Short mmCIF file of C-alpha atoms in Angstrom, two decimals:
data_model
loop_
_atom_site.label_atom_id
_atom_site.label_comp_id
_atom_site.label_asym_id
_atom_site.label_seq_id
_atom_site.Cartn_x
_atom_site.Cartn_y
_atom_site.Cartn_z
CA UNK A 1 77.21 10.89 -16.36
CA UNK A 2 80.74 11.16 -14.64
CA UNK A 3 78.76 11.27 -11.06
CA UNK A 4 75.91 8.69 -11.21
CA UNK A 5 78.47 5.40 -9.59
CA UNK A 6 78.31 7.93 -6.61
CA UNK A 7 74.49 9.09 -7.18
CA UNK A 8 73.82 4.92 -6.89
CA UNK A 9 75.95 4.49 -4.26
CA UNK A 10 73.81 7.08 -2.17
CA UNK A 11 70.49 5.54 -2.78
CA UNK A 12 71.73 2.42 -1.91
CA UNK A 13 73.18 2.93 1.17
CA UNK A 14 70.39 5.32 1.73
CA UNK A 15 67.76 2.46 1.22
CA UNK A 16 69.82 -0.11 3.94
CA UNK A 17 69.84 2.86 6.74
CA UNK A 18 65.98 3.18 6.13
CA UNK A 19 65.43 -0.53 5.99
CA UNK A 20 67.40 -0.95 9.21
CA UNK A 21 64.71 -0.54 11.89
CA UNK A 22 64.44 2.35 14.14
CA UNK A 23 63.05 5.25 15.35
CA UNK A 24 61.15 6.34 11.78
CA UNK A 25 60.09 2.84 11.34
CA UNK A 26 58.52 2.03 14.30
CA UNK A 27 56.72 5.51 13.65
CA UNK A 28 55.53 5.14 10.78
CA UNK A 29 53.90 1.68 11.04
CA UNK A 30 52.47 2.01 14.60
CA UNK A 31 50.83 5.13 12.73
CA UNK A 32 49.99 2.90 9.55
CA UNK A 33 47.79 0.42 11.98
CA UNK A 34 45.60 3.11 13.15
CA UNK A 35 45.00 4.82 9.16
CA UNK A 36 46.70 5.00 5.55
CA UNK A 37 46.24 8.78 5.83
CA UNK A 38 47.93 8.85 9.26
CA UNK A 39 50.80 6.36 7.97
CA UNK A 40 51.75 8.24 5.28
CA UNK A 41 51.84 11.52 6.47
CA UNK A 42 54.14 10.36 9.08
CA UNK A 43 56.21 9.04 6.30
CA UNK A 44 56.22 12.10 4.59
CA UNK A 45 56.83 13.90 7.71
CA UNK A 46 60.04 11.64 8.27
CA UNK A 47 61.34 11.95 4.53
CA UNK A 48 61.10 15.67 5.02
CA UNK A 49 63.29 15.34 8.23
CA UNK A 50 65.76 13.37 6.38
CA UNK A 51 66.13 15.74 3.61
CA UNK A 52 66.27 18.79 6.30
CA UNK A 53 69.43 16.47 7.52
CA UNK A 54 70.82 15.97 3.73
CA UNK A 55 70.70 19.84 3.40
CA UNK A 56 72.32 20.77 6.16
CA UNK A 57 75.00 17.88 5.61
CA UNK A 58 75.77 19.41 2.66
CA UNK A 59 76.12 22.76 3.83
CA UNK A 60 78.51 21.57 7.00
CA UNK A 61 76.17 20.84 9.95
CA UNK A 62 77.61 17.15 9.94
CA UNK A 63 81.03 18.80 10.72
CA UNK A 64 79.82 20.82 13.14
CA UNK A 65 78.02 18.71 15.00
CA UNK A 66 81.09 16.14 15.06
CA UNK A 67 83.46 19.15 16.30
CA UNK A 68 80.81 21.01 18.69
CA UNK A 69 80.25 18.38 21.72
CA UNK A 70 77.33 20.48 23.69
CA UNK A 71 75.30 21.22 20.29
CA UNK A 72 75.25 17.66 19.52
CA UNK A 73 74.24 16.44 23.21
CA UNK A 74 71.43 19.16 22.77
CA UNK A 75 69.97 17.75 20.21
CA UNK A 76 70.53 14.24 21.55
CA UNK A 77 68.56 14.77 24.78
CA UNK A 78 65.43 16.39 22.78
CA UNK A 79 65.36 13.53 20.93
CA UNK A 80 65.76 11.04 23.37
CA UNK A 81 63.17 12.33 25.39
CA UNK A 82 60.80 12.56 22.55
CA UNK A 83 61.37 9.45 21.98
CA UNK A 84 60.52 8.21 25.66
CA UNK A 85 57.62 10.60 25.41
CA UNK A 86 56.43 8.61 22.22
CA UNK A 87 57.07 5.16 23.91
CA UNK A 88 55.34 5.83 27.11
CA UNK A 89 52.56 7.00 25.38
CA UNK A 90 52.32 3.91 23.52
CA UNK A 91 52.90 1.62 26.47
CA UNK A 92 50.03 3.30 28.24
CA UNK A 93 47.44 3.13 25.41
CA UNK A 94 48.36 -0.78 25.13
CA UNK A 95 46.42 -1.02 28.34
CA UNK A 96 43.19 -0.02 26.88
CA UNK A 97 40.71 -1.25 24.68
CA UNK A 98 40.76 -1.29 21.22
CA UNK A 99 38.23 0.65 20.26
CA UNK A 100 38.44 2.86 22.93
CA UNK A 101 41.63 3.37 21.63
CA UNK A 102 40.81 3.88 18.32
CA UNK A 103 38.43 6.55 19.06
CA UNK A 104 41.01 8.57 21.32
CA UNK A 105 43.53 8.88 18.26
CA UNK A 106 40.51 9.88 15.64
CA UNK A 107 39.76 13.00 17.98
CA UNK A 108 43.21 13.65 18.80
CA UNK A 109 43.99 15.97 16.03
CA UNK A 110 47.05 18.35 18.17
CA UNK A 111 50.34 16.33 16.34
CA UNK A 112 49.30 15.90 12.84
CA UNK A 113 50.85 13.50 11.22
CA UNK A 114 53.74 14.85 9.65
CA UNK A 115 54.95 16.86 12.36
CA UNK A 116 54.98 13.39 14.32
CA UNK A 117 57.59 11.92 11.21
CA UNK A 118 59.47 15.40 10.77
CA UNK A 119 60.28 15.79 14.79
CA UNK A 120 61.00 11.63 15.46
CA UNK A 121 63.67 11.63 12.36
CA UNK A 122 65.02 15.99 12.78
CA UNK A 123 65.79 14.77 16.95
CA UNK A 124 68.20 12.16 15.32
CA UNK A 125 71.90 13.71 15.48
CA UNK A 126 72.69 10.49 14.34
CA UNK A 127 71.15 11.27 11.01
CA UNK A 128 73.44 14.64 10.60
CA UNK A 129 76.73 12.40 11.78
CA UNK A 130 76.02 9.99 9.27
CA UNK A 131 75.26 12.54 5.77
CA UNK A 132 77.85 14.63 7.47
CA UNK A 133 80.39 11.47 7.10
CA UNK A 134 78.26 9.63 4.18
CA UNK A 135 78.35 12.62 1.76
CA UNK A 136 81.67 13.86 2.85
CA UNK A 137 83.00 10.55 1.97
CA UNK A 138 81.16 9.56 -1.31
CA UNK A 139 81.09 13.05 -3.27
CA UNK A 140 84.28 14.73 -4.05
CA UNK A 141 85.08 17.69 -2.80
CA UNK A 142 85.01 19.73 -5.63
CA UNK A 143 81.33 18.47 -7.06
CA UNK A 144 79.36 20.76 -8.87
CA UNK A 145 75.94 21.93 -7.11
CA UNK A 146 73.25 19.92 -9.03
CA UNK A 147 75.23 16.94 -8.11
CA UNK A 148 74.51 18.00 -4.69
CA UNK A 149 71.21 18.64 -5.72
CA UNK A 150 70.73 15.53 -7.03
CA UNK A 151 72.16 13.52 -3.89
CA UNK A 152 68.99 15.45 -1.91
CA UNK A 153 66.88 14.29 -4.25
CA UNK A 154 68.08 10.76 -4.76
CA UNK A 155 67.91 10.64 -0.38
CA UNK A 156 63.92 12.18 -0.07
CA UNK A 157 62.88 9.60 -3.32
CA UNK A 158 64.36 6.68 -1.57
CA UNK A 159 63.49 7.15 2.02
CA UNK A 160 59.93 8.19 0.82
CA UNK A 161 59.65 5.24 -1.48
CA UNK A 162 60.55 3.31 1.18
CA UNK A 163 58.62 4.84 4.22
CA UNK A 164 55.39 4.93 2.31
CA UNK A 165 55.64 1.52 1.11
CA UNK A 166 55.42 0.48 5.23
CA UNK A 167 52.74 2.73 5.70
CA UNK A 168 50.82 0.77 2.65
CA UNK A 169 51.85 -2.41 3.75
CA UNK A 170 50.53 -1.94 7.59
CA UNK A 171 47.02 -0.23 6.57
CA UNK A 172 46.11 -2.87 4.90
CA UNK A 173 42.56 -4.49 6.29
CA UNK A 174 44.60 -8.07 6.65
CA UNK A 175 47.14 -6.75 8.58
CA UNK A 176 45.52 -4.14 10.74
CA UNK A 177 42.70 -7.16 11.19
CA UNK A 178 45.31 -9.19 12.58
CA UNK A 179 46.70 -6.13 14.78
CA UNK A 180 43.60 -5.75 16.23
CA UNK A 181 43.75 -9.63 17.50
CA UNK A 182 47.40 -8.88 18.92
CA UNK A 183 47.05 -5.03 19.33
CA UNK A 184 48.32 -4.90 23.83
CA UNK A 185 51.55 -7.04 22.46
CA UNK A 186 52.76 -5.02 19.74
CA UNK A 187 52.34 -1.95 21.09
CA UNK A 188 53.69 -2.92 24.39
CA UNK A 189 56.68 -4.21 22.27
CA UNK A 190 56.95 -1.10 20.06
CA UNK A 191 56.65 1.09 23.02
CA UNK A 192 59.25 -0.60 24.87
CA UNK A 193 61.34 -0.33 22.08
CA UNK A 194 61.24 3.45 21.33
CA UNK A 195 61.54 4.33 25.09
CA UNK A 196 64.99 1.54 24.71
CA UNK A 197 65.54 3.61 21.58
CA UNK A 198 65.26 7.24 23.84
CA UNK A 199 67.89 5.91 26.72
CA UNK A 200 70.08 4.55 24.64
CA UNK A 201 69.90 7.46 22.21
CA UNK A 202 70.16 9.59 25.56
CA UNK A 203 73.17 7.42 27.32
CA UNK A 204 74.97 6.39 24.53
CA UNK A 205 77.18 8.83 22.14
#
């Protein structure tokens, strides 16, 4: 296959952004402490928002974006402030008890899970900036469509693969025993980091 150096070369860079921790990872294994089901469906959620992103990279929203300042600092500042929302929200549940806690999220049912993935990683304009660049770089310009086909693919297999594998690893009774021990820390910590993640996001282009 002429295309598959490129085709690897996508999941592979593909697999260090998603392994680089951010936004989607903090939200899917702050999700993964409190149930499988609920880690995973933000996983899916954020692998869906990732592909939306590969799409539209390949049909020239990257470029856009990069060319049209105001459309990009839209979608910045919805992001950011989700973002804040999501960390506040965190840092303010860190001050309550565990299982009163626990109980809050189990009745909570108005973000389902996947919506929580899908709007944390489609309010990244990062994400379109970098398959915008990535793809535009990588793939020639003339490639056939089920090469671009097969770059979508190759992005939602890796960044699910990799997103559900946290949301395994962090459900697990061992680890969300131990959570439970250290719970007010790490959420303070994770909540302080997504609202650091929201200003910057929102301050920084």
């Amino acid at each position: 296959m002429d295309y598959l150096p490129q085709l690897l070369t996508i999941a592979a860079v593909m697999l260090l952004a998603c392994v680089s921790p951010g936004p989607d990872f903090i939200a899917v294994t702050s999700n993964a402490l409190v149930s499988r089901k609920r880690g995973m469906g933000v996983a899916l959620g954020t692998s869906a928002g990732i592909t939306l992103w590969a799409v539209l990279a390949i049909v020239g929203l990257g470029v856009l974006l990069n060319t049209v300042a105001w459309l990009y600092d839209a979608i910045r500042v919805v992001g950011a402030g989700y973002l804040i929302y999501m960390g506040i929200k965190m840092l303010l549940g860190a001050r309550r008890p565990y299982g009163d806690l626990e109980i809050s999220r189990t009745q909570n049912t108005s973000t389902p899970a996947p919506r929580v993935g899908l709007l944390v990683s489609a309010t990244n304009p990062k994400a379109a900036a970098f398959f915008g660049s990535f793809f535009i770089t990588v793939l020639p310009a003339q490639a056939p469509w089920w090469v671009l086909a097969a770059a979508v693919v190759v992005v939602t297999v890796v960044s699910f693969a990799w997103f559900s594998t946290l949301a395994l690893m962090f459900s697990t009774d061992r680890v969300r025993a131990y959570y439970a021990k250290v719970r007010r820390p790490i959420d303070a910590l994770m909540g302080a980091a997504l609202v650091g993640l929201g200003l910057r996001l929102a301050l920084v282009r």
